[in-house]
């Protein structure tokens, strides 16, 4: 998955009726099927096939009633081995794209500690559900084109992936992919709304002239456009790093930066996109609030981007984890200097970014002497700082 594929998703997203959600999960599933090649090799071809008769989509069922953030503590689904076959018993509270052919899920193996990763076909060979019951489809704020269900696993036949345990660690590569898909969706929805709003402003008259000719209105649109562009810079840089890694061309430092930027990018783009969506809804005046225009739907769809695949708080905590690991911050600092070294002149602007980088370094260096609570309280600010510094560096470079 590289920049070209993400650019296609960027264009496809607004017209996709959120089909990009199952596509994201299937892309993540393709990644897992590469990692766990032994049981899943045959599925990789299905997940990546361009032939609609061979292609299948995949889902991820992690969230249970007791919680989606703390899946380790909240997962109550049990896996039992019955006549050499694994069967799952439990409830999954949010299963988007219940139309998927297969799913990755987490369960506790009876008598063992921790969670294990399981893979299952949603239907059996006769086309009947694999001992699972669809209790109901969720009545959601947005993403209504996407069927999200509550389900019961009633002895669903499944396959354990790898050794027992470490389920969350094993499913993480999938989440790292879907998180970047989330970011490109934020870029795409924001850009779509902006195009509609600009077109509206070029036609709507107020106080004797077109809206676009009122400096204050234009300023609001320009600010939204800037936020969209910033989201795009950040996302495409992370996607570029992902492409390098998937093609085995990434350096150790680039992989470290990708690890750090994945949660940062997901949380930053989702949050900024909500500001953009709110401002642009307002830019249509009363029309923006009326369902027939389609604008409220885009607004509501945007809100999910900061919830699923990890809320902003959870991703801020994940950013802390990345900072504590593998010298990722040092790699990030070096990369900012590399980018700025390409910039000729513009010394004042460069100095401003480097000053910000120094401030961030001071905050990050203090983390080791702070309590866990203190670090957590500053984690979102750090994530935003990281995003802004890399965006501003790229804006200067290009
Ligand atoms: C439309 C939709 C589709 C979804 N599809 C799927 C799906 O297909 N598969 C799937 O597995 N899940 C799915 N989800 C579930 C989603 O991933 C979870 O809702 C999300 O991870 C949050 O979990 P939760 O709802 O249990 O909230 P909780 O985990 O209860 O969190 C509630 C709030 O507490 C905050 N919080 C929790 N812990 C901490 C902490 N340590 N520090 C600070 N703040 C904290 C969170 O940020 C959040 O704001 C879907 C959700 C939606 C809305």
Tab-separated table of C-alpha atoms and ligand atoms in Angstrom:
chain	number	residue	atom	x	y	z
A	1	UNK	CA	0.000	0.000	0.000
A	2	UNK	CA	1.657	3.203	-1.084
A	3	UNK	CA	0.991	6.802	-2.008
A	4	UNK	CA	-0.734	5.953	-5.302
A	5	UNK	CA	-3.302	3.710	-3.626
A	6	UNK	CA	-4.000	6.307	-0.938
A	7	UNK	CA	-4.459	9.020	-3.551
A	8	UNK	CA	-7.080	6.843	-5.220
A	9	UNK	CA	-8.824	6.424	-1.849
A	10	UNK	CA	-8.657	10.199	-1.399
A	11	UNK	CA	-10.639	10.623	-4.613
A	12	UNK	CA	-12.989	7.674	-4.041
A	13	UNK	CA	-13.923	8.367	-0.424
A	14	UNK	CA	-16.735	10.941	-0.723
A	15	UNK	CA	-18.620	8.771	-3.213
A	16	UNK	CA	-17.886	5.453	-1.532
A	17	UNK	CA	-20.752	5.306	1.017
A	18	UNK	CA	-18.057	4.392	3.556
A	19	UNK	CA	-17.075	1.281	1.617
A	20	UNK	CA	-13.598	2.610	2.385
A	21	UNK	CA	-14.086	1.279	5.945
A	22	UNK	CA	-14.188	-2.399	4.904
A	23	UNK	CA	-11.431	-1.625	2.393
A	24	UNK	CA	-9.285	-0.292	5.233
A	25	UNK	CA	-9.875	-3.376	7.362
A	26	UNK	CA	-9.170	-5.629	4.383
A	27	UNK	CA	-5.923	-3.791	3.701
A	28	UNK	CA	-4.976	-4.367	7.342
A	29	UNK	CA	-6.003	-8.004	6.985
A	30	UNK	CA	-3.721	-8.330	3.959
A	31	UNK	CA	-0.889	-7.098	6.152
A	32	UNK	CA	-1.667	-9.712	8.828
A	33	UNK	CA	-1.935	-12.446	6.224
A	34	UNK	CA	1.578	-11.549	5.076
A	35	UNK	CA	2.903	-11.656	8.629
A	36	UNK	CA	1.073	-14.905	9.515
A	37	UNK	CA	1.733	-16.391	6.141
A	38	UNK	CA	1.449	-20.010	7.230
A	39	UNK	CA	-2.252	-20.263	7.987
A	40	UNK	CA	-3.287	-17.245	5.907
A	41	UNK	CA	-1.266	-17.320	2.663
A	42	UNK	CA	-4.313	-18.196	0.531
A	43	UNK	CA	-6.225	-15.233	1.939
A	44	UNK	CA	-3.640	-12.639	0.958
A	45	UNK	CA	-4.519	-13.215	-2.699
A	46	UNK	CA	-8.237	-12.867	-1.940
A	47	UNK	CA	-7.758	-9.659	0.066
A	48	UNK	CA	-5.724	-8.053	-2.703
A	49	UNK	CA	-7.459	-9.458	-5.790
A	50	UNK	CA	-8.665	-7.010	-8.450
A	51	UNK	CA	-11.167	-9.604	-9.647
A	52	UNK	CA	-14.491	-8.903	-7.932
A	53	UNK	CA	-15.364	-12.628	-8.064
A	54	UNK	CA	-12.224	-13.532	-6.105
A	55	UNK	CA	-11.970	-10.490	-3.820
A	56	UNK	CA	-13.226	-10.844	-0.253
A	57	UNK	CA	-13.390	-8.243	2.510
A	58	UNK	CA	-12.353	-8.654	6.130
A	59	UNK	CA	-13.556	-7.209	9.438
A	60	UNK	CA	-12.007	-6.698	12.876
A	61	UNK	CA	-14.044	-7.496	15.954
A	62	UNK	CA	-12.348	-6.144	19.041
A	63	UNK	CA	-14.772	-3.939	20.969
A	64	UNK	CA	-17.029	-5.613	23.515
A	65	UNK	CA	-19.768	-4.204	25.718
A	66	UNK	CA	-17.389	-3.399	28.573
A	67	UNK	CA	-15.086	-1.288	26.400
A	68	UNK	CA	-13.138	-0.756	23.205
A	69	UNK	CA	-10.145	1.173	24.523
A	70	UNK	CA	-9.122	-1.285	27.216
A	71	UNK	CA	-9.740	-4.470	25.233
A	72	UNK	CA	-7.309	-6.386	27.420
A	73	UNK	CA	-9.583	-6.022	30.442
A	74	UNK	CA	-12.905	-5.862	28.593
A	75	UNK	CA	-12.735	-8.926	26.384
A	76	UNK	CA	-14.958	-11.694	27.701
A	77	UNK	CA	-15.131	-13.851	24.579
A	78	UNK	CA	-13.905	-17.341	25.341
A	79	UNK	CA	-12.185	-19.751	22.967
A	80	UNK	CA	-12.712	-23.453	23.620
A	81	UNK	CA	-11.069	-26.345	21.835
A	82	UNK	CA	-13.775	-28.894	21.055
A	83	UNK	CA	-12.791	-32.031	19.129
A	84	UNK	CA	-9.631	-30.338	17.843
A	85	UNK	CA	-11.640	-27.338	16.614
A	86	UNK	CA	-11.521	-23.873	18.153
A	87	UNK	CA	-14.930	-22.391	18.902
A	88	UNK	CA	-15.661	-18.867	20.125
A	89	UNK	CA	-18.341	-17.891	22.631
A	90	UNK	CA	-19.118	-14.272	23.454
A	91	UNK	CA	-20.466	-10.962	22.209
A	92	UNK	CA	-18.882	-8.337	19.999
A	93	UNK	CA	-20.454	-4.940	20.465
A	94	UNK	CA	-19.315	-3.072	17.344
A	95	UNK	CA	-18.703	-5.050	14.170
A	96	UNK	CA	-18.575	-2.727	11.207
A	97	UNK	CA	-19.046	-4.186	7.778
A	98	UNK	CA	-20.918	-7.227	8.989
A	99	UNK	CA	-21.033	-8.043	5.271
A	100	UNK	CA	-17.349	-9.107	5.435
A	101	UNK	CA	-16.467	-12.698	4.513
A	102	UNK	CA	-13.875	-13.133	7.265
A	103	UNK	CA	-12.860	-11.444	10.505
A	104	UNK	CA	-9.976	-11.123	12.920
A	105	UNK	CA	-11.008	-11.155	16.555
A	106	UNK	CA	-9.693	-11.515	20.103
A	107	UNK	CA	-10.647	-14.123	22.686
A	108	UNK	CA	-9.407	-15.634	25.917
A	109	UNK	CA	-8.417	-19.239	25.624
A	110	UNK	CA	-10.066	-21.216	28.377
A	111	UNK	CA	-7.580	-21.826	31.158
A	112	UNK	CA	-4.899	-19.506	29.742
A	113	UNK	CA	-3.943	-15.901	30.529
A	114	UNK	CA	-4.164	-13.017	28.097
A	115	UNK	CA	-5.874	-12.615	24.756
A	116	UNK	CA	-5.214	-14.611	21.609
A	117	UNK	CA	-5.809	-13.606	18.000
A	118	UNK	CA	-8.354	-15.634	16.020
A	119	UNK	CA	-9.395	-15.667	12.403
A	120	UNK	CA	-12.748	-16.914	11.176
A	121	UNK	CA	-14.980	-17.163	8.147
A	122	UNK	CA	-18.284	-15.410	8.853
A	123	UNK	CA	-20.289	-18.017	6.936
A	124	UNK	CA	-19.893	-21.745	6.427
A	125	UNK	CA	-19.715	-23.542	3.070
A	126	UNK	CA	-23.519	-23.655	2.825
A	127	UNK	CA	-23.712	-19.864	3.108
A	128	UNK	CA	-25.131	-20.037	6.663
A	129	UNK	CA	-23.679	-17.887	9.461
A	130	UNK	CA	-20.771	-19.537	11.270
A	131	UNK	CA	-22.706	-20.057	14.524
A	132	UNK	CA	-23.123	-16.356	15.020
A	133	UNK	CA	-26.191	-14.288	15.609
A	134	UNK	CA	-26.690	-10.753	14.355
A	135	UNK	CA	-28.520	-9.232	17.335
A	136	UNK	CA	-29.157	-5.856	15.720
A	137	UNK	CA	-27.713	-3.214	13.439
A	138	UNK	CA	-26.552	-0.122	15.332
A	139	UNK	CA	-28.636	3.019	15.052
A	140	UNK	CA	-25.753	5.438	14.513
A	141	UNK	CA	-25.146	9.198	14.397
A	142	UNK	CA	-23.450	8.804	11.001
A	143	UNK	CA	-21.822	6.269	8.638
A	144	UNK	CA	-25.317	4.925	8.040
A	145	UNK	CA	-24.416	3.327	4.727
A	146	UNK	CA	-22.096	1.046	6.684
A	147	UNK	CA	-23.779	-1.866	8.477
A	148	UNK	CA	-22.354	-1.991	12.014
A	149	UNK	CA	-23.792	-4.828	14.090
A	150	UNK	CA	-23.892	-6.260	17.575
A	151	UNK	CA	-23.254	-9.974	17.322
A	152	UNK	CA	-23.173	-13.083	19.476
A	153	UNK	CA	-20.592	-15.787	18.845
A	154	UNK	CA	-22.258	-19.072	19.698
A	155	UNK	CA	-19.522	-21.574	19.066
A	156	UNK	CA	-18.215	-19.933	15.865
A	157	UNK	CA	-15.458	-22.028	14.324
A	158	UNK	CA	-12.171	-20.111	14.301
A	159	UNK	CA	-8.419	-20.558	13.860
A	160	UNK	CA	-5.882	-19.338	16.356
A	161	UNK	CA	-3.158	-17.194	14.810
A	162	UNK	CA	0.391	-17.984	15.889
A	163	UNK	CA	1.232	-19.031	19.403
A	164	UNK	CA	-1.375	-18.512	22.127
A	165	UNK	CA	-1.435	-15.057	23.764
A	166	UNK	CA	-0.140	-11.661	22.643
A	167	UNK	CA	-3.394	-11.078	20.764
A	168	UNK	CA	-3.305	-7.278	20.982
A	169	UNK	CA	0.307	-7.145	19.840
A	170	UNK	CA	-0.526	-9.455	16.943
A	171	UNK	CA	-3.488	-7.419	15.697
A	172	UNK	CA	-1.635	-4.074	15.986
A	173	UNK	CA	-0.136	-4.136	12.438
A	174	UNK	CA	-3.728	-4.244	11.149
A	175	UNK	CA	-4.663	-1.213	13.266
A	176	UNK	CA	-1.632	0.738	12.070
A	177	UNK	CA	-2.938	0.378	8.520
A	178	UNK	CA	-6.554	1.249	9.317
A	179	UNK	CA	-5.413	4.315	11.252
A	180	UNK	CA	-3.754	5.770	8.170
A	181	UNK	CA	-6.867	4.954	6.145
A	182	UNK	CA	-8.765	6.957	8.747
A	183	UNK	CA	-6.471	9.916	8.110
A	184	UNK	CA	-6.918	9.858	4.343
A	185	UNK	CA	-10.679	9.739	4.899
A	186	UNK	CA	-10.387	12.876	7.057
A	187	UNK	CA	-8.429	14.610	4.271
A	188	UNK	CA	-10.938	13.512	1.673
A	189	UNK	CA	-14.125	14.477	3.532
A	190	UNK	CA	-12.634	17.868	4.422
A	191	UNK	CA	-11.628	18.559	0.820
A	192	UNK	CA	-15.031	17.433	-0.469
A	193	UNK	CA	-16.866	19.798	1.892
A	194	UNK	CA	-14.533	22.630	0.966
A	195	UNK	CA	-15.166	22.165	-2.769
A	196	UNK	CA	-18.925	22.251	-2.170
A	197	UNK	CA	-18.643	25.305	0.048
A	198	UNK	CA	-16.426	27.173	-2.410
A	199	UNK	CA	-18.834	26.477	-5.237
A	200	UNK	CA	-21.734	27.700	-3.072
A	201	UNK	CA	-19.822	30.874	-2.198
A	202	UNK	CA	-19.162	31.574	-5.874
A	203	UNK	CA	-22.916	31.682	-6.546
A	204	UNK	CA	-24.683	32.867	-3.406
A	205	UNK	CA	-25.274	36.603	-3.124
A	206	UNK	CA	-25.266	38.522	0.140
A	207	UNK	CA	-25.171	42.293	0.675
A	208	UNK	CA	-24.987	42.803	-3.103
A	209	UNK	CA	-22.005	40.589	-3.874
A	210	UNK	CA	-20.991	36.961	-4.013
A	211	UNK	CA	-20.056	35.335	-0.695
A	212	UNK	CA	-16.598	34.530	-2.007
A	213	UNK	CA	-15.987	38.272	-2.480
A	214	UNK	CA	-16.599	38.995	1.201
A	215	UNK	CA	-13.090	38.924	2.750
A	216	UNK	CA	-14.291	37.507	6.073
A	217	UNK	CA	-16.172	34.635	4.448
A	218	UNK	CA	-13.229	33.888	2.158
A	219	UNK	CA	-10.927	33.904	5.176
A	220	UNK	CA	-13.013	31.159	6.827
A	221	UNK	CA	-12.849	29.059	3.663
A	222	UNK	CA	-9.104	29.657	3.325
A	223	UNK	CA	-8.522	28.571	6.923
A	224	UNK	CA	-10.461	25.371	6.300
A	225	UNK	CA	-8.452	24.787	3.115
A	226	UNK	CA	-5.224	25.281	5.071
A	227	UNK	CA	-6.283	22.719	7.680
A	228	UNK	CA	-7.152	20.283	4.889
A	229	UNK	CA	-3.783	20.814	3.236
A	230	UNK	CA	-1.994	20.325	6.552
A	231	UNK	CA	-3.843	17.057	7.114
A	232	UNK	CA	-2.866	15.995	3.620
A	233	UNK	CA	0.850	16.786	4.117
A	234	UNK	CA	0.950	14.801	7.338
A	235	UNK	CA	-1.003	11.833	6.024
A	236	UNK	CA	0.876	11.503	2.759
A	237	UNK	CA	4.208	11.689	4.558
A	238	UNK	CA	3.135	8.848	6.881
A	239	UNK	CA	1.831	6.889	3.881
A	240	UNK	CA	5.132	7.457	2.066
A	241	UNK	CA	6.951	5.970	5.073
A	242	UNK	CA	4.507	3.050	5.118
A	243	UNK	CA	5.142	2.440	1.414
A	244	UNK	CA	8.894	2.381	2.035
A	245	UNK	CA	8.459	-0.083	4.881
A	246	UNK	CA	6.151	-2.392	2.931
A	247	UNK	CA	8.610	-2.433	0.047
A	248	UNK	CA	11.438	-3.174	2.476
A	249	UNK	CA	13.175	0.052	1.523
A	250	UNK	CA	12.836	1.884	4.794
A	251	UNK	CA	15.755	2.655	7.089
A	252	UNK	CA	15.524	1.845	10.782
A	253	UNK	CA	14.976	5.539	11.501
A	254	UNK	CA	12.171	5.820	8.951
A	255	UNK	CA	10.401	2.861	10.587
A	256	UNK	CA	10.781	4.547	13.970
A	257	UNK	CA	9.271	7.772	12.629
A	258	UNK	CA	6.384	5.800	11.089
A	259	UNK	CA	5.709	4.188	14.473
A	260	UNK	CA	5.597	7.628	16.101
A	261	UNK	CA	3.592	9.338	13.384
A	262	UNK	CA	0.857	6.695	12.991
A	263	UNK	CA	-1.050	7.571	16.207
A	264	UNK	CA	-0.157	11.268	15.827
A	265	UNK	CA	-1.490	11.389	12.275
A	266	UNK	CA	-4.710	9.550	13.118
A	267	UNK	CA	-5.613	11.745	16.063
A	268	UNK	CA	-4.513	15.054	14.541
A	269	UNK	CA	-6.278	14.646	11.198
A	270	UNK	CA	-9.507	13.448	12.842
A	271	UNK	CA	-9.592	16.360	15.281
A	272	UNK	CA	-8.741	19.011	12.678
A	273	UNK	CA	-11.289	17.561	10.284
A	274	UNK	CA	-14.051	18.056	12.842
A	275	UNK	CA	-13.161	21.766	13.074
A	276	UNK	CA	-13.168	21.959	9.288
A	277	UNK	CA	-16.500	20.132	9.037
A	278	UNK	CA	-18.149	22.437	11.590
A	279	UNK	CA	-16.821	25.635	9.964
A	280	UNK	CA	-17.803	24.511	6.474
A	281	UNK	CA	-21.276	23.376	7.529
A	282	UNK	CA	-21.774	26.899	8.869
A	283	UNK	CA	-20.456	28.400	5.613
A	284	UNK	CA	-23.685	27.246	3.903
A	285	UNK	CA	-25.767	29.142	6.452
A	286	UNK	CA	-29.114	27.444	7.138
A	287	UNK	CA	-28.718	25.151	4.124
A	288	UNK	CA	-25.827	23.449	5.898
A	289	UNK	CA	-28.211	22.299	8.609
A	290	UNK	CA	-30.779	20.843	6.212
A	291	UNK	CA	-30.632	17.127	5.482
A	292	UNK	CA	-31.589	17.425	1.784
A	293	UNK	CA	-28.298	19.176	1.026
A	294	UNK	CA	-26.234	16.170	2.162
A	295	UNK	CA	-23.996	18.457	4.240
A	296	UNK	CA	-25.217	17.180	7.662
A	297	UNK	CA	-24.404	13.634	6.563
A	298	UNK	CA	-20.764	14.538	5.828
A	299	UNK	CA	-20.571	16.378	9.159
A	300	UNK	CA	-21.899	13.366	11.073
A	301	UNK	CA	-19.694	10.939	9.168
A	302	UNK	CA	-16.653	13.053	10.072
A	303	UNK	CA	-17.286	12.674	13.800
A	304	UNK	CA	-16.602	8.950	13.802
A	305	UNK	CA	-13.019	9.477	12.668
A	306	UNK	CA	-11.901	10.511	16.144
A	307	UNK	CA	-13.612	7.539	17.825
A	308	UNK	CA	-13.084	4.273	15.972
A	309	UNK	CA	-9.602	2.814	15.539
A	310	UNK	CA	-8.734	4.441	18.875
A	311	UNK	CA	-9.972	7.713	20.371
A	312	UNK	CA	-7.728	10.786	20.487
A	313	UNK	CA	-6.910	10.107	24.152
A	314	UNK	CA	-5.947	6.509	23.493
A	315	UNK	CA	-3.771	7.538	20.557
A	316	UNK	CA	-2.133	10.225	22.689
A	317	UNK	CA	-1.177	7.492	25.156
A	318	UNK	CA	0.104	5.414	22.254
A	319	UNK	CA	2.239	8.385	21.181
A	320	UNK	CA	3.816	8.304	24.658
A	321	UNK	CA	4.550	4.598	24.201
A	322	UNK	CA	6.235	5.315	20.860
A	323	UNK	CA	8.316	8.082	22.448
A	324	UNK	CA	9.506	5.709	25.133
A	325	UNK	CA	10.633	3.173	22.582
A	326	UNK	CA	13.404	2.793	20.066
A	327	UNK	CA	14.779	6.317	19.863
A	328	UNK	CA	11.817	7.338	17.722
A	329	UNK	CA	11.967	10.939	18.918
A	330	UNK	CA	15.646	11.262	18.056
A	331	UNK	CA	14.861	9.948	14.562
A	332	UNK	CA	12.036	12.489	14.276
A	333	UNK	CA	14.281	15.414	15.321
A	334	UNK	CA	16.911	14.343	12.802
A	335	UNK	CA	14.295	14.130	10.062
A	336	UNK	CA	13.012	17.662	10.753
A	337	UNK	CA	16.595	18.949	10.410
A	338	UNK	CA	16.993	16.958	7.162
A	339	UNK	CA	13.836	18.464	5.691
A	340	UNK	CA	14.833	21.995	6.688
A	341	UNK	CA	18.318	21.529	5.249
A	342	UNK	CA	16.699	21.339	1.822
A	343	UNK	CA	15.091	24.743	2.305
A	344	UNK	CA	17.139	27.566	0.865
A	345	UNK	CA	16.874	31.025	2.484
A	346	UNK	CA	13.677	31.494	4.562
A	347	UNK	CA	15.919	31.602	7.638
A	348	UNK	CA	13.379	33.313	9.866
A	349	UNK	CA	10.730	30.662	9.174
A	350	UNK	CA	13.262	27.879	9.720
A	351	UNK	CA	14.313	29.401	13.019
A	352	UNK	CA	10.684	29.494	14.145
A	353	UNK	CA	10.270	25.775	13.477
A	354	UNK	CA	13.567	24.916	15.152
A	355	UNK	CA	12.544	26.918	18.207
A	356	UNK	CA	9.335	24.908	18.368
A	357	UNK	CA	11.364	21.719	18.011
A	358	UNK	CA	13.548	22.812	20.940
A	359	UNK	CA	10.451	23.452	23.068
A	360	UNK	CA	9.109	20.021	22.194
A	361	UNK	CA	12.469	18.385	22.957
A	362	UNK	CA	12.462	19.989	26.409
A	363	UNK	CA	8.956	18.615	27.080
A	364	UNK	CA	9.876	15.134	25.824
A	365	UNK	CA	13.123	15.047	27.817
A	366	UNK	CA	11.184	15.855	30.986
A	367	UNK	CA	8.880	12.850	30.528
A	368	UNK	CA	11.247	10.379	32.175
A	369	UNK	CA	11.251	12.372	35.431
A	370	UNK	CA	7.487	12.849	35.480
A	371	UNK	CA	4.803	10.683	37.027
A	372	UNK	CA	2.671	8.581	34.688
A	373	UNK	CA	-0.247	10.903	35.293
A	374	UNK	CA	1.779	14.002	34.445
A	375	UNK	CA	3.017	12.401	31.212
A	376	UNK	CA	-0.493	11.385	30.243
A	377	UNK	CA	-1.839	14.866	30.836
A	378	UNK	CA	0.648	16.358	28.402
A	379	UNK	CA	0.513	13.552	25.810
A	380	UNK	CA	-2.081	15.114	23.508
A	381	UNK	CA	-0.200	18.408	23.467
A	382	UNK	CA	2.960	16.509	22.491
A	383	UNK	CA	1.126	14.708	19.681
A	384	UNK	CA	-0.181	18.013	18.288
A	385	UNK	CA	3.294	19.562	18.577
A	386	UNK	CA	4.831	16.692	16.607
A	387	UNK	CA	2.182	17.013	13.895
A	388	UNK	CA	2.557	20.781	13.603
A	389	UNK	CA	6.350	20.669	13.387
A	390	UNK	CA	6.421	18.105	10.596
A	391	UNK	CA	3.629	19.907	8.709
A	392	UNK	CA	5.316	23.302	8.988
A	393	UNK	CA	8.628	21.801	7.843
A	394	UNK	CA	7.004	20.322	4.752
A	395	UNK	CA	5.126	23.532	4.010
A	396	UNK	CA	8.447	25.355	3.966
A	397	UNK	CA	10.094	22.673	1.865
A	398	UNK	CA	7.421	22.520	-0.865
B	1	LIG	C1	-19.557	3.609	13.903
B	1	LIG	C2	-18.609	2.780	14.700
B	1	LIG	C3	-18.122	1.606	14.162
B	1	LIG	C4	-17.261	0.802	14.884
B	1	LIG	N1	-16.791	-0.350	14.332
B	1	LIG	C5	-15.996	-1.161	15.051
B	1	LIG	C6	-15.520	-2.398	14.526
B	1	LIG	O1	-15.786	-2.740	13.381
B	1	LIG	N2	-14.772	-3.192	15.298
B	1	LIG	C7	-14.419	-2.843	16.566
B	1	LIG	O2	-13.715	-3.600	17.214
B	1	LIG	N3	-14.837	-1.679	17.100
B	1	LIG	C8	-15.604	-0.834	16.375
B	1	LIG	N4	-16.032	0.360	16.920
B	1	LIG	C9	-15.762	0.627	18.313
B	1	LIG	C10	-14.687	1.669	18.556
B	1	LIG	O3	-13.433	1.181	18.176
B	1	LIG	C11	-14.781	2.025	20.028
B	1	LIG	O4	-16.002	2.726	20.219
B	1	LIG	C12	-13.611	2.865	20.507
B	1	LIG	O5	-12.421	2.130	20.458
B	1	LIG	C13	-13.834	3.368	21.941
B	1	LIG	O6	-14.223	2.324	22.784
B	1	LIG	P1	-15.553	2.460	23.684
B	1	LIG	O7	-16.654	2.910	22.812
B	1	LIG	O8	-15.759	1.236	24.441
B	1	LIG	O9	-15.230	3.672	24.645
B	1	LIG	P2	-14.388	3.556	26.008
B	1	LIG	O10	-13.210	2.695	25.790
B	1	LIG	O11	-15.294	3.251	27.122
B	1	LIG	O12	-13.884	5.079	26.148
B	1	LIG	C14	-14.777	6.130	26.568
B	1	LIG	C15	-13.968	7.428	26.645
B	1	LIG	O13	-12.966	7.294	27.637
B	1	LIG	C16	-11.711	7.674	27.110
B	1	LIG	N5	-10.677	6.835	27.720
B	1	LIG	C17	-10.685	5.489	27.883
B	1	LIG	N6	-9.550	5.088	28.501
B	1	LIG	C18	-8.819	6.200	28.728
B	1	LIG	C19	-7.540	6.470	29.343
B	1	LIG	N7	-6.770	5.470	29.799
B	1	LIG	N8	-7.123	7.733	29.395
B	1	LIG	C20	-7.868	8.732	28.911
B	1	LIG	N9	-9.051	8.585	28.332
B	1	LIG	C21	-9.528	7.319	28.239
B	1	LIG	C22	-11.815	7.439	25.596
B	1	LIG	O14	-10.921	8.292	24.904
B	1	LIG	C23	-13.263	7.794	25.346
B	1	LIG	O15	-13.381	9.170	25.111
B	1	LIG	C24	-16.889	1.184	16.191
B	1	LIG	C25	-17.374	2.383	16.723
B	1	LIG	C26	-18.215	3.174	15.997
B	1	LIG	C27	-18.726	4.442	16.604
